[in-house]
PDB file of C-alpha atoms in Angstrom:
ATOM      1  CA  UNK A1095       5.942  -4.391  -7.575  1.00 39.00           C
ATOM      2  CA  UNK A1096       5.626  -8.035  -7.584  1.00 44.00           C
ATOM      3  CA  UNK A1097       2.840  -9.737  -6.669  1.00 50.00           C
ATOM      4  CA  UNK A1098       4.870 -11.874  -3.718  1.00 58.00           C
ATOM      5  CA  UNK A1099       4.223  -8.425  -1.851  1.00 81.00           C
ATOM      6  CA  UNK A1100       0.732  -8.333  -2.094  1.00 91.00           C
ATOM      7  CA  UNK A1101      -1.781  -9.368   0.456  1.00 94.00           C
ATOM      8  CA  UNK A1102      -4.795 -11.461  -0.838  1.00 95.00           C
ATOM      9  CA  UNK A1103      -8.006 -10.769   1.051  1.00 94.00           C
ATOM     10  CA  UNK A1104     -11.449 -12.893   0.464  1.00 94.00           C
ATOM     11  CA  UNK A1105     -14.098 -11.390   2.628  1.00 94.00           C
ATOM     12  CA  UNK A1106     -17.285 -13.100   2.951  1.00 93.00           C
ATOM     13  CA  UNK A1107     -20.425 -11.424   4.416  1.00 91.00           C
ATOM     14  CA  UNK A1108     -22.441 -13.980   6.145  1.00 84.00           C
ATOM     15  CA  UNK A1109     -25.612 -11.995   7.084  1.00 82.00           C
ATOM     16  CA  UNK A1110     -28.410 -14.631   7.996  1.00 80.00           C
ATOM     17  CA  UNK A1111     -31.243 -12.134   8.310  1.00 85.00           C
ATOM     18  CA  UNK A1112     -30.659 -11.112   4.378  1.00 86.00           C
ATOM     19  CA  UNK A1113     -31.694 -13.536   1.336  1.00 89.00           C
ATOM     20  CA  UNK A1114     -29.559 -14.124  -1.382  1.00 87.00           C
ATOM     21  CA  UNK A1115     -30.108 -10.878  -3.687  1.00 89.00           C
ATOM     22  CA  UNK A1116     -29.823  -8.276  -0.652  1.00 90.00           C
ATOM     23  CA  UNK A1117     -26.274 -10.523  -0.082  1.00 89.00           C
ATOM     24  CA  UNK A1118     -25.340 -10.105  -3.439  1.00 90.00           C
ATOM     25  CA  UNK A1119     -26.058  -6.337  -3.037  1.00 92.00           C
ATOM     26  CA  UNK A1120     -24.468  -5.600  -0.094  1.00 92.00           C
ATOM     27  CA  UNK A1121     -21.332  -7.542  -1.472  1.00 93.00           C
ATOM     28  CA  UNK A1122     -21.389  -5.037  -4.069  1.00 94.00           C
ATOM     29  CA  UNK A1123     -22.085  -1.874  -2.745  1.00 94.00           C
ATOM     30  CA  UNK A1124     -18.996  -2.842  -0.327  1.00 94.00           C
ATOM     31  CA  UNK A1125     -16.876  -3.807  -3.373  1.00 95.00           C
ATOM     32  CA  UNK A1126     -17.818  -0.186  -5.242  1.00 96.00           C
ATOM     33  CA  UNK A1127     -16.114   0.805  -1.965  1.00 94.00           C
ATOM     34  CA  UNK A1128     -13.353  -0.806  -2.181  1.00 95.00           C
ATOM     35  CA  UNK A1129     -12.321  -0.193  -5.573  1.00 94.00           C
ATOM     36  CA  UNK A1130     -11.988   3.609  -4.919  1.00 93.00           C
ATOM     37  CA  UNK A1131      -9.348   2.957  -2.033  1.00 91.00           C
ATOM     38  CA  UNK A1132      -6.095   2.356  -3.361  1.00 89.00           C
ATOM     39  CA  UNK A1133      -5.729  -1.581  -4.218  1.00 94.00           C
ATOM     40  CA  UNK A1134      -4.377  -3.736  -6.562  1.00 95.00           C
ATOM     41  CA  UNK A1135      -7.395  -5.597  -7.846  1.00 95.00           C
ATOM     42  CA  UNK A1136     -10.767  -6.316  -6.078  1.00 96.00           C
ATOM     43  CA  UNK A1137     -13.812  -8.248  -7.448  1.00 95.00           C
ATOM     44  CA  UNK A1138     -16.962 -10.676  -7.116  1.00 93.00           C
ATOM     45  CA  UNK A1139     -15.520 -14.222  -6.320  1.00 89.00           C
ATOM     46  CA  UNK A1140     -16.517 -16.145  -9.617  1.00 85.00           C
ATOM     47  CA  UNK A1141     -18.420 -19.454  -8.941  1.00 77.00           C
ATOM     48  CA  UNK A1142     -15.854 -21.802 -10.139  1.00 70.00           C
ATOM     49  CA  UNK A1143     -16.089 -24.745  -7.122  1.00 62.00           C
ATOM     50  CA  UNK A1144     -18.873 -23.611  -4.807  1.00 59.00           C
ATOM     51  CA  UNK A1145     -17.851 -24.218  -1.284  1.00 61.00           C
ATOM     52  CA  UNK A1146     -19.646 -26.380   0.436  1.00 67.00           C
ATOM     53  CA  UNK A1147     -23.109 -24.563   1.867  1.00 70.00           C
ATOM     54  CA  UNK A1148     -22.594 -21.534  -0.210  1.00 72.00           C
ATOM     55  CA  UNK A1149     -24.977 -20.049  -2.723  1.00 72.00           C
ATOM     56  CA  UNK A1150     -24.388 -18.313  -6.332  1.00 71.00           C
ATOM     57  CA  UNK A1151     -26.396 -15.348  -8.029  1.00 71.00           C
ATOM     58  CA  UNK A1152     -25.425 -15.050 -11.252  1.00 74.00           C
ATOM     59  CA  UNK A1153     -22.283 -16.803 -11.349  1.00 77.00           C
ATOM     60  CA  UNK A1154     -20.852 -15.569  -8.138  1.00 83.00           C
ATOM     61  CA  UNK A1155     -21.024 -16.785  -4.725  1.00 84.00           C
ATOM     62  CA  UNK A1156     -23.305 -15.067  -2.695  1.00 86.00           C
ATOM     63  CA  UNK A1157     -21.539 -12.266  -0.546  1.00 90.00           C
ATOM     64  CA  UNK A1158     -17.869 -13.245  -1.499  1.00 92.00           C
ATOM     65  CA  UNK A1159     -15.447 -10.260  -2.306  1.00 95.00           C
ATOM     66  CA  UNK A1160     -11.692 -10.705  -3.111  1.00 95.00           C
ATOM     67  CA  UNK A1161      -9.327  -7.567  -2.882  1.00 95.00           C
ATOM     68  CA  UNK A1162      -5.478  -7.463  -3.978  1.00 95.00           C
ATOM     69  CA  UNK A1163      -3.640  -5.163  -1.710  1.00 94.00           C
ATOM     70  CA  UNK A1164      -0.552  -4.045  -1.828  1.00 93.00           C
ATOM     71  CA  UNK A1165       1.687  -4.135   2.272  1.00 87.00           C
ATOM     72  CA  UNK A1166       1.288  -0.595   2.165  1.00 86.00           C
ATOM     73  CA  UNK A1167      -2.078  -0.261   1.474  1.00 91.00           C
ATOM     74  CA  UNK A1168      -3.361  -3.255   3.384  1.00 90.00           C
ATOM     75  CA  UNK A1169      -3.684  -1.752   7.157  1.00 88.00           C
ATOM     76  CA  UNK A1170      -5.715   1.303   5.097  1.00 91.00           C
ATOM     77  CA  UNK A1171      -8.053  -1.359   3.681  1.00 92.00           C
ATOM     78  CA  UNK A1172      -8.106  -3.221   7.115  1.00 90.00           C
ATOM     79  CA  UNK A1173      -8.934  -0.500   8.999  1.00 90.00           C
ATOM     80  CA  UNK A1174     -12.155   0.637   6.221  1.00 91.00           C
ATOM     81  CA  UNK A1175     -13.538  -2.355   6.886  1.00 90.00           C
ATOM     82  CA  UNK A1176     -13.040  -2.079  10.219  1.00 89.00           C
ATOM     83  CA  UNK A1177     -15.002   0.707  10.387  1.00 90.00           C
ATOM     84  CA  UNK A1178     -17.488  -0.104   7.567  1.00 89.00           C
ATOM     85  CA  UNK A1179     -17.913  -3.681   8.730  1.00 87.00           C
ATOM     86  CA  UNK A1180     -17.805  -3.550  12.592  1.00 80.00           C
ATOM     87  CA  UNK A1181     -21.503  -5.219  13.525  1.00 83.00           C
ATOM     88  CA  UNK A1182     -21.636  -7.599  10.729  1.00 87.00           C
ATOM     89  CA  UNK A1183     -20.666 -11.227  10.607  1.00 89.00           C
ATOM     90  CA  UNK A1184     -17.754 -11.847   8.428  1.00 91.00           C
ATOM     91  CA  UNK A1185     -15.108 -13.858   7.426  1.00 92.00           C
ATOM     92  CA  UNK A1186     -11.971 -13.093   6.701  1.00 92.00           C
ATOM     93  CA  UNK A1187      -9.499 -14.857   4.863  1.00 94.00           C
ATOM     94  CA  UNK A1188      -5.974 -13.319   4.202  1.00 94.00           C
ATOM     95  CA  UNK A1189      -3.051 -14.855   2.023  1.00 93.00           C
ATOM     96  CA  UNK A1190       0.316 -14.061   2.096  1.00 90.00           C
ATOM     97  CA  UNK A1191       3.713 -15.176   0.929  1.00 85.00           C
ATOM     98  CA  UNK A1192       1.975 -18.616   0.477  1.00 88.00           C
ATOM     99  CA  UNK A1193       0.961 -18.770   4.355  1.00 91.00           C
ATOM    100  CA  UNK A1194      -3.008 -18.094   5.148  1.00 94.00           C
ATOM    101  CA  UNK A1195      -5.069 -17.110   8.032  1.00 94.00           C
ATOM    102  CA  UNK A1196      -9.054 -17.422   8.498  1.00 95.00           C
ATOM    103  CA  UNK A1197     -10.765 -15.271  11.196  1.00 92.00           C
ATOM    104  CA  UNK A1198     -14.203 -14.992  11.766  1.00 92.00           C
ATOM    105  CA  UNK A1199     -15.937 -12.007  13.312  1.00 92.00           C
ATOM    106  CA  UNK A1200     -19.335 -11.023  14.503  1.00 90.00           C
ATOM    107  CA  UNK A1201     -19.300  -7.682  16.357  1.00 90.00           C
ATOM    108  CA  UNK A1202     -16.613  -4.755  16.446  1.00 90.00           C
ATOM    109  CA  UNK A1203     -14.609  -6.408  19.160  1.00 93.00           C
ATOM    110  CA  UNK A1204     -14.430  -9.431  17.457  1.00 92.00           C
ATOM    111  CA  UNK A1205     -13.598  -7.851  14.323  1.00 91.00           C
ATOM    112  CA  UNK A1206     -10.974  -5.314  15.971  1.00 91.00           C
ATOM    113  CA  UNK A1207      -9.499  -8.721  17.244  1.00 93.00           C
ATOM    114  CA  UNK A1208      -9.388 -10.147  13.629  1.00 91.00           C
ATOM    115  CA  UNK A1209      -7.903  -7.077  12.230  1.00 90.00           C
ATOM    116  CA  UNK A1210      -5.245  -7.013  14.700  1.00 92.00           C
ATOM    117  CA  UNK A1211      -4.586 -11.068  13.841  1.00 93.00           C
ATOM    118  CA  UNK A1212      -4.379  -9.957  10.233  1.00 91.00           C
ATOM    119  CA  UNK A1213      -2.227  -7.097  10.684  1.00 89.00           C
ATOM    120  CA  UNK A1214       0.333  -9.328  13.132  1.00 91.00           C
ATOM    121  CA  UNK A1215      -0.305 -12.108  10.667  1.00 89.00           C
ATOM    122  CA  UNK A1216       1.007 -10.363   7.782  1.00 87.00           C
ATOM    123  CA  UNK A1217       3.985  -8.515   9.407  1.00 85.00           C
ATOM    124  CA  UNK A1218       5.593 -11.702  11.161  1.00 83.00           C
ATOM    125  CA  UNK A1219       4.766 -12.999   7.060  1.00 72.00           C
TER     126      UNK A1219
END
């Protein structure tokens, strides 16, 4: 499969009531997670330019996951997070065939809303 069919997803959990290191946790407990559903690749986003505002631990920015999916796969991983991440604030940012989309989400409607823009997103893709 090339990668032209997979859907890039960087998630960032923007939890203001956590410090940096419970962030950094929670980042990777969820990426543990996400490893043992069925995508391509998913990992710690590697400080290389830190966004503007954003903080490292360790090398990585703070809460800042990316995930390789394959189409197949991707409404499966969409819909774990849904349920996983439905009363947090995230952002979502997915990439595909060279177009992207940013959503932002901070309660279960909102994210059901984002999920649904993703989903549409990638099938008119």
């Amino acid at each position: 499969m090339s990668s032209e069919s997979n859907v890039k997803l960087t998630l960032t959990l923007a939890n203001p009531d956590l410090n940096a290191e419970e962030q950094d946790r929670e980042a990777r407990n969820l990426l543990r997670e996400i490893k043992d559903l069925d995508v391509e690749s998913a990992e710690l986003v590697a400080v290389t330019e830190i966004p503007e505002g954003a903080k490292s631990v360790g090398g990585f920015l703070v809460g800042v996951l990316q995930a390789e999916v394959s189409l197949a796969n991707f409404k499966k991983l969409l819909g774990y997070l849904g349920d996983r991440l439905g009363n947090k604030t995230i952002e979502l940012e997915v990439e595909a065939n060279g177009k992207k989309l940013k959503v932002k989400a901070s309660s279960q409607e909102e994210l059901n809303a984002a999920i649904e823009q993703a989903q549409k997103f990638i099938a008119d893709s």
